[in-house]
mmCIF file of C-alpha atoms in Angstrom:
data_model
loop_
_atom_site.group_PDB
_atom_site.id
_atom_site.type_symbol
_atom_site.label_atom_id
_atom_site.label_comp_id
_atom_site.label_asym_id
_atom_site.label_seq_id
_atom_site.Cartn_x
_atom_site.Cartn_y
_atom_site.Cartn_z
ATOM 1 C CA MET R 1208 -0.001 -0.093 0.079
ATOM 2 C CA THR R 1209 1.388 3.393 -0.936
ATOM 3 C CA VAL R 1210 1.413 5.731 1.916
ATOM 4 C CA LYS R 1211 1.362 9.483 1.004
ATOM 5 C CA ALA R 1212 3.569 12.165 2.421
ATOM 6 C CA ILE R 1213 2.189 13.443 5.837
ATOM 7 C CA HIS R 1214 1.694 17.148 6.055
ATOM 8 C CA LEU R 1215 1.592 18.738 9.477
ATOM 9 C CA GLN R 1216 0.291 22.322 9.732
ATOM 10 C CA ILE R 1217 1.119 24.229 12.884
ATOM 11 C CA CYS R 1218 -0.387 27.610 12.911
ATOM 12 C CA GLY R 1219 1.879 30.554 13.970
ATOM 13 C CA LEU R 1220 5.008 28.663 14.375
ATOM 14 C CA VAL R 1221 8.121 28.489 11.995
ATOM 15 C CA SER R 1222 8.525 24.922 10.943
ATOM 16 C CA GLN R 1223 11.130 22.830 8.609
ATOM 17 C CA ARG R 1224 11.038 20.772 5.687
ATOM 18 C CA TRP R 1225 12.529 17.283 6.220
ATOM 19 C CA SER R 1226 13.869 14.918 3.909
ATOM 20 C CA LEU R 1227 16.004 11.607 4.051
ATOM 21 C CA LYS R 1228 19.460 11.790 4.199
ATOM 22 C CA PRO R 1229 22.439 9.563 5.374
ATOM 23 C CA ARG R 1230 23.478 9.700 8.918
ATOM 24 C CA ALA R 1231 26.303 8.417 11.191
ATOM 25 C CA VAL R 1232 26.052 5.081 13.126
ATOM 26 C CA SER R 1233 23.391 5.660 16.104
ATOM 27 C CA SER R 1234 24.806 6.471 19.475
ATOM 28 C CA LEU R 1235 22.599 3.792 20.898
ATOM 29 C CA SER R 1236 25.049 1.007 20.190
ATOM 30 C CA SER R 1237 25.648 0.382 23.935
ATOM 31 C CA PHE R 1238 21.964 -0.143 24.303
ATOM 32 C CA PRO R 1239 19.494 -2.739 23.095
ATOM 33 C CA PRO R 1240 19.414 -2.208 19.355
ATOM 34 C CA ILE R 1241 16.108 -1.155 17.458
ATOM 35 C CA SER R 1242 15.884 -2.861 14.184
ATOM 36 C CA TYR R 1243 15.216 0.053 11.611
ATOM 37 C CA PRO R 1244 14.744 -0.764 7.970
ATOM 38 C CA ASN R 1245 18.087 1.291 7.520
ATOM 39 C CA PRO R 1246 19.926 2.253 10.763
ATOM 40 C CA TYR R 1247 22.277 4.439 8.852
ATOM 41 C CA PHE R 1248 19.417 6.883 7.695
ATOM 42 C CA LYS R 1249 17.662 9.503 9.579
ATOM 43 C CA LEU R 1250 15.397 12.697 8.853
ATOM 44 C CA LEU R 1251 17.397 15.844 8.804
ATOM 45 C CA PRO R 1252 16.420 19.531 8.078
ATOM 46 C CA THR R 1253 16.980 20.835 4.899
ATOM 47 C CA ASN R 1254 15.543 24.409 4.742
ATOM 48 C CA THR R 1255 13.038 26.536 6.592
ATOM 49 C CA VAL R 1256 9.640 27.057 5.331
ATOM 50 C CA PRO R 1257 7.126 29.580 7.011
ATOM 51 C CA ARG R 1258 3.962 28.297 8.839
ATOM 52 C CA ARG R 1259 4.355 24.560 7.607
ATOM 53 C CA LEU R 1260 6.165 21.532 8.754
ATOM 54 C CA ARG R 1261 6.849 18.989 6.213
ATOM 55 C CA LEU R 1262 7.815 15.476 6.856
ATOM 56 C CA ALA R 1263 9.465 13.094 4.424
ATOM 57 C CA PRO R 1264 7.435 10.655 2.671
ATOM 58 C CA PHE R 1265 7.710 7.210 3.640
ATOM 59 C CA HIS R 1266 6.634 3.847 2.264
ATOM 60 C CA ALA R 1267 5.259 0.791 3.867
ATOM 61 C CA SER R 1268 7.388 -2.423 4.280
ATOM 62 C CA SER R 1269 7.795 -4.734 1.351
ATOM 63 C CA SER R 1270 6.760 -7.409 3.595
ATOM 64 C CA SER R 1271 3.427 -8.836 3.623
ATOM 65 C CA PRO R 1272 0.813 -6.794 5.528
ATOM 66 C CA LEU R 1273 0.150 -7.888 9.072
ATOM 67 C CA PRO R 1274 -3.053 -9.489 10.125
ATOM 68 C CA SER R 1275 -5.631 -7.587 11.867
ATOM 69 C CA ALA R 1276 -5.475 -7.806 15.677
ATOM 70 C CA GLY R 1277 -9.157 -8.332 15.910
ATOM 71 C CA ASN R 1278 -10.885 -11.805 15.499
ATOM 72 C CA VAL R 1279 -14.357 -11.082 13.993
ATOM 73 C CA ARG R 1280 -15.404 -14.829 14.372
ATOM 74 C CA ASN R 1281 -15.333 -14.367 17.992
ATOM 75 C CA ILE R 1282 -18.170 -11.984 17.824
ATOM 76 C CA LYS R 1283 -21.241 -14.234 17.957
ATOM 77 C CA PHE R 1284 -23.901 -11.730 18.952
ATOM 78 C CA CYS R 1285 -24.744 -8.324 18.061
ATOM 79 C CA GLN R 1286 -24.096 -5.760 20.748
ATOM 80 C CA TRP R 1287 -27.087 -3.677 19.995
ATOM 81 C CA CYS R 1288 -29.907 -6.167 19.573
ATOM 82 C CA GLY R 1289 -28.433 -9.456 20.669
ATOM 83 C CA GLY R 1290 -29.201 -11.071 17.460
ATOM 84 C CA SER R 1291 -26.585 -13.840 16.060
ATOM 85 C CA THR R 1292 -24.092 -12.706 13.569
ATOM 86 C CA LYS R 1293 -22.574 -13.912 10.434
ATOM 87 C CA HIS R 1294 -19.089 -13.281 9.232
ATOM 88 C CA ASP R 1295 -18.775 -11.983 5.569
ATOM 89 C CA VAL R 1296 -17.288 -9.161 3.696
ATOM 90 C CA PRO R 1297 -19.754 -6.313 3.534
ATOM 91 C CA GLU R 1298 -20.344 -4.925 0.092
ATOM 92 C CA GLY R 1299 -17.894 -2.005 -0.813
ATOM 93 C CA GLU R 1300 -15.248 -3.203 1.794
ATOM 94 C CA GLU R 1301 -12.370 -5.599 1.901
ATOM 95 C CA LYS R 1302 -12.274 -7.050 5.378
ATOM 96 C CA LEU R 1303 -14.134 -9.751 7.160
ATOM 97 C CA ARG R 1304 -16.787 -8.385 9.436
ATOM 98 C CA ALA R 1305 -19.295 -9.656 12.026
ATOM 99 C CA ILE R 1306 -22.706 -8.669 10.648
ATOM 100 C CA CYS R 1307 -26.085 -8.935 12.798
ATOM 101 C CA THR R 1308 -28.507 -11.206 10.812
ATOM 102 C CA VAL R 1309 -31.493 -9.351 12.658
ATOM 103 C CA CYS R 1310 -30.805 -5.796 12.480
ATOM 104 C CA GLY R 1311 -27.885 -5.666 9.870
ATOM 105 C CA ARG R 1312 -25.529 -3.664 11.953
ATOM 106 C CA ILE R 1313 -21.712 -4.112 11.451
ATOM 107 C CA ALA R 1314 -19.345 -4.536 14.456
ATOM 108 C CA TYR R 1315 -16.375 -2.700 13.549
ATOM 109 C CA GLN R 1316 -13.194 -3.302 15.558
ATOM 110 C CA ASN R 1317 -10.721 -0.437 15.962
ATOM 111 C CA PRO R 1318 -7.476 0.071 17.590
ATOM 112 C CA LYS R 1319 -7.101 0.998 21.208
ATOM 113 C CA MET R 1320 -4.911 3.886 22.376
ATOM 114 C CA VAL R 1321 -2.439 3.597 25.329
ATOM 115 C CA VAL R 1322 -1.203 6.881 26.853
ATOM 116 C CA GLY R 1323 1.458 7.231 29.398
ATOM 117 C CA CYS R 1324 4.352 9.583 30.513
ATOM 118 C CA LEU R 1325 8.207 9.673 30.313
ATOM 119 C CA ILE R 1326 8.864 11.542 33.576
ATOM 120 C CA GLU R 1327 12.234 13.233 33.748
ATOM 121 C CA HIS R 1328 13.537 14.208 37.165
ATOM 122 C CA ASP R 1329 17.080 15.226 38.165
ATOM 123 C CA SER R 1330 18.400 13.600 35.028
ATOM 124 C CA LYS R 1331 16.536 10.280 35.664
ATOM 125 C CA VAL R 1332 13.423 8.605 34.478
ATOM 126 C CA LEU R 1333 10.736 7.082 36.617
ATOM 127 C CA LEU R 1334 9.779 3.615 35.888
ATOM 128 C CA CYS R 1335 7.095 1.255 37.655
ATOM 129 C CA LYS R 1336 7.549 -2.593 38.075
ATOM 130 C CA ARG R 1337 4.380 -4.153 36.971
ATOM 131 C CA SER R 1338 2.546 -6.340 39.644
ATOM 132 C CA ILE R 1339 -0.012 -7.620 37.138
ATOM 133 C CA GLN R 1340 0.069 -9.671 34.003
ATOM 134 C CA PRO R 1341 1.041 -9.382 31.268
ATOM 135 C CA SER R 1342 4.786 -8.851 32.041
ATOM 136 C CA HIS R 1343 4.387 -9.141 35.829
ATOM 137 C CA GLY R 1344 7.648 -8.135 37.393
ATOM 138 C CA LEU R 1345 9.060 -6.186 34.662
ATOM 139 C CA TRP R 1346 9.579 -2.552 34.275
ATOM 140 C CA THR R 1347 7.442 0.076 32.398
ATOM 141 C CA LEU R 1348 6.602 3.663 31.961
ATOM 142 C CA PRO R 1349 3.370 4.686 33.814
ATOM 143 C CA ALA R 1350 0.734 3.918 30.983
ATOM 144 C CA GLY R 1351 -2.719 2.428 30.204
ATOM 145 C CA TYR R 1352 -5.643 2.578 28.071
ATOM 146 C CA LEU R 1353 -7.280 5.936 27.348
ATOM 147 C CA GLU R 1354 -10.764 6.326 28.727
ATOM 148 C CA ILE R 1355 -13.869 7.628 26.939
ATOM 149 C CA GLY R 1356 -14.454 11.230 27.857
ATOM 150 C CA GLU R 1357 -10.757 12.151 28.360
ATOM 151 C CA SER R 1358 -7.934 13.558 26.243
ATOM 152 C CA ALA R 1359 -4.623 11.865 25.708
ATOM 153 C CA VAL R 1360 -2.956 14.200 28.062
ATOM 154 C CA GLU R 1361 -5.658 13.613 30.828
ATOM 155 C CA GLY R 1362 -5.352 9.948 30.462
ATOM 156 C CA ALA R 1363 -1.687 9.937 30.643
ATOM 157 C CA VAL R 1364 -1.932 12.109 33.766
ATOM 158 C CA ARG R 1365 -4.303 9.742 35.311
ATOM 159 C CA GLU R 1366 -2.544 6.494 34.482
ATOM 160 C CA THR R 1367 0.578 8.133 36.120
ATOM 161 C CA ARG R 1368 -1.380 8.948 39.227
ATOM 162 C CA GLU R 1369 -2.831 5.520 39.264
ATOM 163 C CA GLU R 1370 0.231 3.455 38.936
ATOM 164 C CA ALA R 1371 3.004 5.856 40.583
ATOM 165 C CA ASN R 1372 0.995 7.821 42.917
ATOM 166 C CA ALA R 1373 2.745 11.079 41.155
ATOM 167 C CA ASP R 1374 1.220 14.418 40.130
ATOM 168 C CA VAL R 1375 2.865 15.435 37.017
ATOM 169 C CA GLU R 1376 2.835 18.403 34.438
ATOM 170 C CA VAL R 1377 2.972 17.351 30.838
ATOM 171 C CA ILE R 1378 5.675 19.071 28.913
ATOM 172 C CA SER R 1379 5.417 17.866 25.359
ATOM 173 C CA PRO R 1380 4.424 14.921 23.234
ATOM 174 C CA PHE R 1381 7.338 12.506 22.768
ATOM 175 C CA ALA R 1382 6.352 9.427 20.880
ATOM 176 C CA GLN R 1383 3.326 7.913 18.760
ATOM 177 C CA LEU R 1384 4.059 4.340 18.183
ATOM 178 C CA ASP R 1385 1.556 2.066 16.355
ATOM 179 C CA ILE R 1386 1.431 -1.539 16.915
ATOM 180 C CA PRO R 1387 -0.922 -2.971 14.180
ATOM 181 C CA LEU R 1388 -0.658 -6.567 15.113
ATOM 182 C CA ILE R 1389 -2.200 -6.038 18.446
ATOM 183 C CA GLY R 1390 -4.228 -3.107 17.452
ATOM 184 C CA GLN R 1391 -2.572 -0.467 19.742
ATOM 185 C CA THR R 1392 -1.314 3.005 19.417
ATOM 186 C CA TYR R 1393 0.979 4.239 22.101
ATOM 187 C CA MET R 1394 1.187 8.072 22.803
ATOM 188 C CA ILE R 1395 3.885 8.964 25.200
ATOM 189 C CA PHE R 1396 4.293 12.384 26.752
ATOM 190 C CA LEU R 1397 7.449 13.966 28.277
ATOM 191 C CA ALA R 1398 6.525 15.175 31.810
ATOM 192 C CA LYS R 1399 7.902 16.391 35.175
ATOM 193 C CA LEU R 1400 6.968 15.775 38.652
ATOM 194 C CA LYS R 1401 4.936 18.675 40.276
ATOM 195 C CA LYS R 1402 6.290 17.332 43.678
ATOM 196 C CA PRO R 1403 9.127 14.839 44.204
ATOM 197 C CA HIS R 1404 6.834 12.050 45.747
ATOM 198 C CA PHE R 1405 5.891 8.947 44.108
ATOM 199 C CA SER R 1406 5.034 5.474 45.448
ATOM 200 C CA PRO R 1407 3.746 2.262 43.894
ATOM 201 C CA GLY R 1408 0.113 2.208 42.939
ATOM 202 C CA PRO R 1409 -2.378 -0.900 42.875
ATOM 203 C CA GLU R 1410 -0.937 -2.198 39.569
ATOM 204 C CA SER R 1411 2.900 -1.455 40.624
ATOM 205 C CA SER R 1412 5.235 -3.346 43.141
ATOM 206 C CA ALA R 1413 7.811 -0.813 42.898
ATOM 207 C CA CYS R 1414 8.742 2.870 41.548
ATOM 208 C CA GLN R 1415 12.227 3.842 41.042
ATOM 209 C CA LEU R 1416 13.972 6.753 39.245
ATOM 210 C CA PHE R 1417 16.816 5.524 36.947
ATOM 211 C CA SER R 1418 19.777 7.329 35.523
ATOM 212 C CA LEU R 1419 20.232 6.802 31.816
ATOM 213 C CA ASP R 1420 23.033 4.393 32.277
ATOM 214 C CA ASP R 1421 20.972 2.343 34.773
ATOM 215 C CA ILE R 1422 17.677 1.877 32.871
ATOM 216 C CA PRO R 1423 16.970 -1.844 32.920
ATOM 217 C CA PHE R 1424 16.684 -2.684 29.109
ATOM 218 C CA ASN R 1425 16.745 -6.424 29.653
ATOM 219 C CA SER R 1426 13.846 -6.274 32.249
ATOM 220 C CA LEU R 1427 11.451 -3.963 30.368
ATOM 221 C CA SER R 1428 7.799 -4.891 29.970
ATOM 222 C CA PHE R 1429 6.937 -4.430 26.213
ATOM 223 C CA SER R 1430 8.791 -3.532 23.022
ATOM 224 C CA SER R 1431 6.958 -0.136 22.994
ATOM 225 C CA MET R 1432 8.893 0.695 26.163
ATOM 226 C CA VAL R 1433 12.280 -0.461 24.686
ATOM 227 C CA VAL R 1434 11.724 1.806 21.681
ATOM 228 C CA THR R 1435 10.326 4.855 23.735
ATOM 229 C CA LEU R 1436 13.350 4.631 26.217
ATOM 230 C CA SER R 1437 16.002 3.910 23.500
ATOM 231 C CA LEU R 1438 14.771 7.067 21.373
ATOM 232 C CA TYR R 1439 14.994 9.089 24.461
ATOM 233 C CA VAL R 1440 18.303 8.138 25.468
ATOM 234 C CA GLU R 1441 19.572 8.788 21.829
ATOM 235 C CA ASP R 1442 18.024 12.084 21.948
ATOM 236 C CA ILE R 1443 19.604 13.225 25.422
ATOM 237 C CA LYS R 1444 22.815 12.018 23.985
ATOM 238 C CA ALA R 1445 22.565 14.033 20.987
ATOM 239 C CA GLY R 1446 21.338 17.169 22.922
ATOM 240 C CA LYS R 1447 17.985 17.494 21.375
ATOM 241 C CA ILE R 1448 14.695 16.051 22.332
ATOM 242 C CA LYS R 1449 12.410 15.218 19.160
ATOM 243 C CA PHE R 1450 8.933 14.131 18.529
ATOM 244 C CA HIS R 1451 8.945 10.437 17.198
ATOM 245 C CA TYR R 1452 6.633 8.538 15.038
ATOM 246 C CA GLY R 1453 7.070 4.804 14.090
ATOM 247 C CA THR R 1454 5.302 1.639 13.524
ATOM 248 C CA ILE R 1455 6.332 -1.375 15.784
ATOM 249 C CA ASN R 1456 5.669 -4.511 13.620
ATOM 250 C CA LYS R 1457 5.715 -7.462 16.179
ATOM 251 C CA ARG R 1458 6.471 -10.916 14.951
ATOM 252 C CA PRO R 1459 3.237 -12.895 14.736
ATOM 253 C CA GLY R 1460 2.700 -15.362 17.483
ATOM 254 C CA THR R 1461 5.000 -13.780 19.953
ATOM 255 C CA SER R 1462 4.019 -12.819 23.399
ATOM 256 C CA PRO R 1463 3.597 -9.201 24.576
ATOM 257 C CA SER R 1464 6.494 -9.599 26.896
ATOM 258 C CA ASP R 1465 8.767 -10.647 24.040
ATOM 259 C CA ILE R 1466 10.541 -7.549 23.805
ATOM 260 C CA ARG R 1467 12.838 -8.303 20.882
ATOM 261 C CA ALA R 1468 10.450 -9.675 18.369
ATOM 262 C CA TYR R 1469 9.986 -6.621 16.372
ATOM 263 C CA THR R 1470 11.202 -4.072 13.908
ATOM 264 C CA LEU R 1471 10.660 -0.445 14.103
ATOM 265 C CA ASP R 1472 9.349 0.727 10.726
ATOM 266 C CA GLN R 1473 8.550 4.040 9.110
ATOM 267 C CA HIS R 1474 10.397 6.027 11.822
ATOM 268 C CA MET R 1475 10.118 9.769 11.648
ATOM 269 C CA HIS R 1476 11.011 12.584 13.812
ATOM 270 C CA SER R 1477 10.764 16.322 13.937
#
């Protein structure tokens, strides 16, 4: 599938045009590697354009498309009228859907958004050790599913309060990571503690500040955490925090806690 260039318009701000250019080998060599399509390329500014930020076009991986995370055959009854469903491709569509045989409504399955905070404090980052499955006993950024009726920022602040008993101020968005295989999109924000107080919430067994050199990369909970923290360390070492977008393509059949079975594709940053 051809993916068109993304145009992001920011009113009143000076922005830049980006293009694909060679770069030096990443400074992340001392950290667990991220499998980019080509690790020697990155997006660099070429010239300044008033009032518009252009990101270089990207193309989907040449590999076969990943299957949908949803399994429509598990939807046996209509959520609206309770009627039984049939599984078919509706006219004008391309994907198998669960269609009610009584009222005719189609059950569409959509990705879930996970929101969280990368909290900076005294040149360290705050991580929580999970006390629930999946990935029990492994470290993560405070994050969870966005609720109906709240913004992504509000959800990230709430999840941080729930998992780390910490009140934070969101500084800026840091990363959007799509995971098509499991139907999730991660939105991670940079944040700082309003007060230097935190403690484990009901879903955490511990909370701890880690320096960059001490981040437990081999004991992180999910691939999304490996990618986010690796990009953050790379930005800090380069002296500039960026906003990142990428697609985490998980290897089919792997568990959520298998943090190495992925590639990071379509990586862009501003």
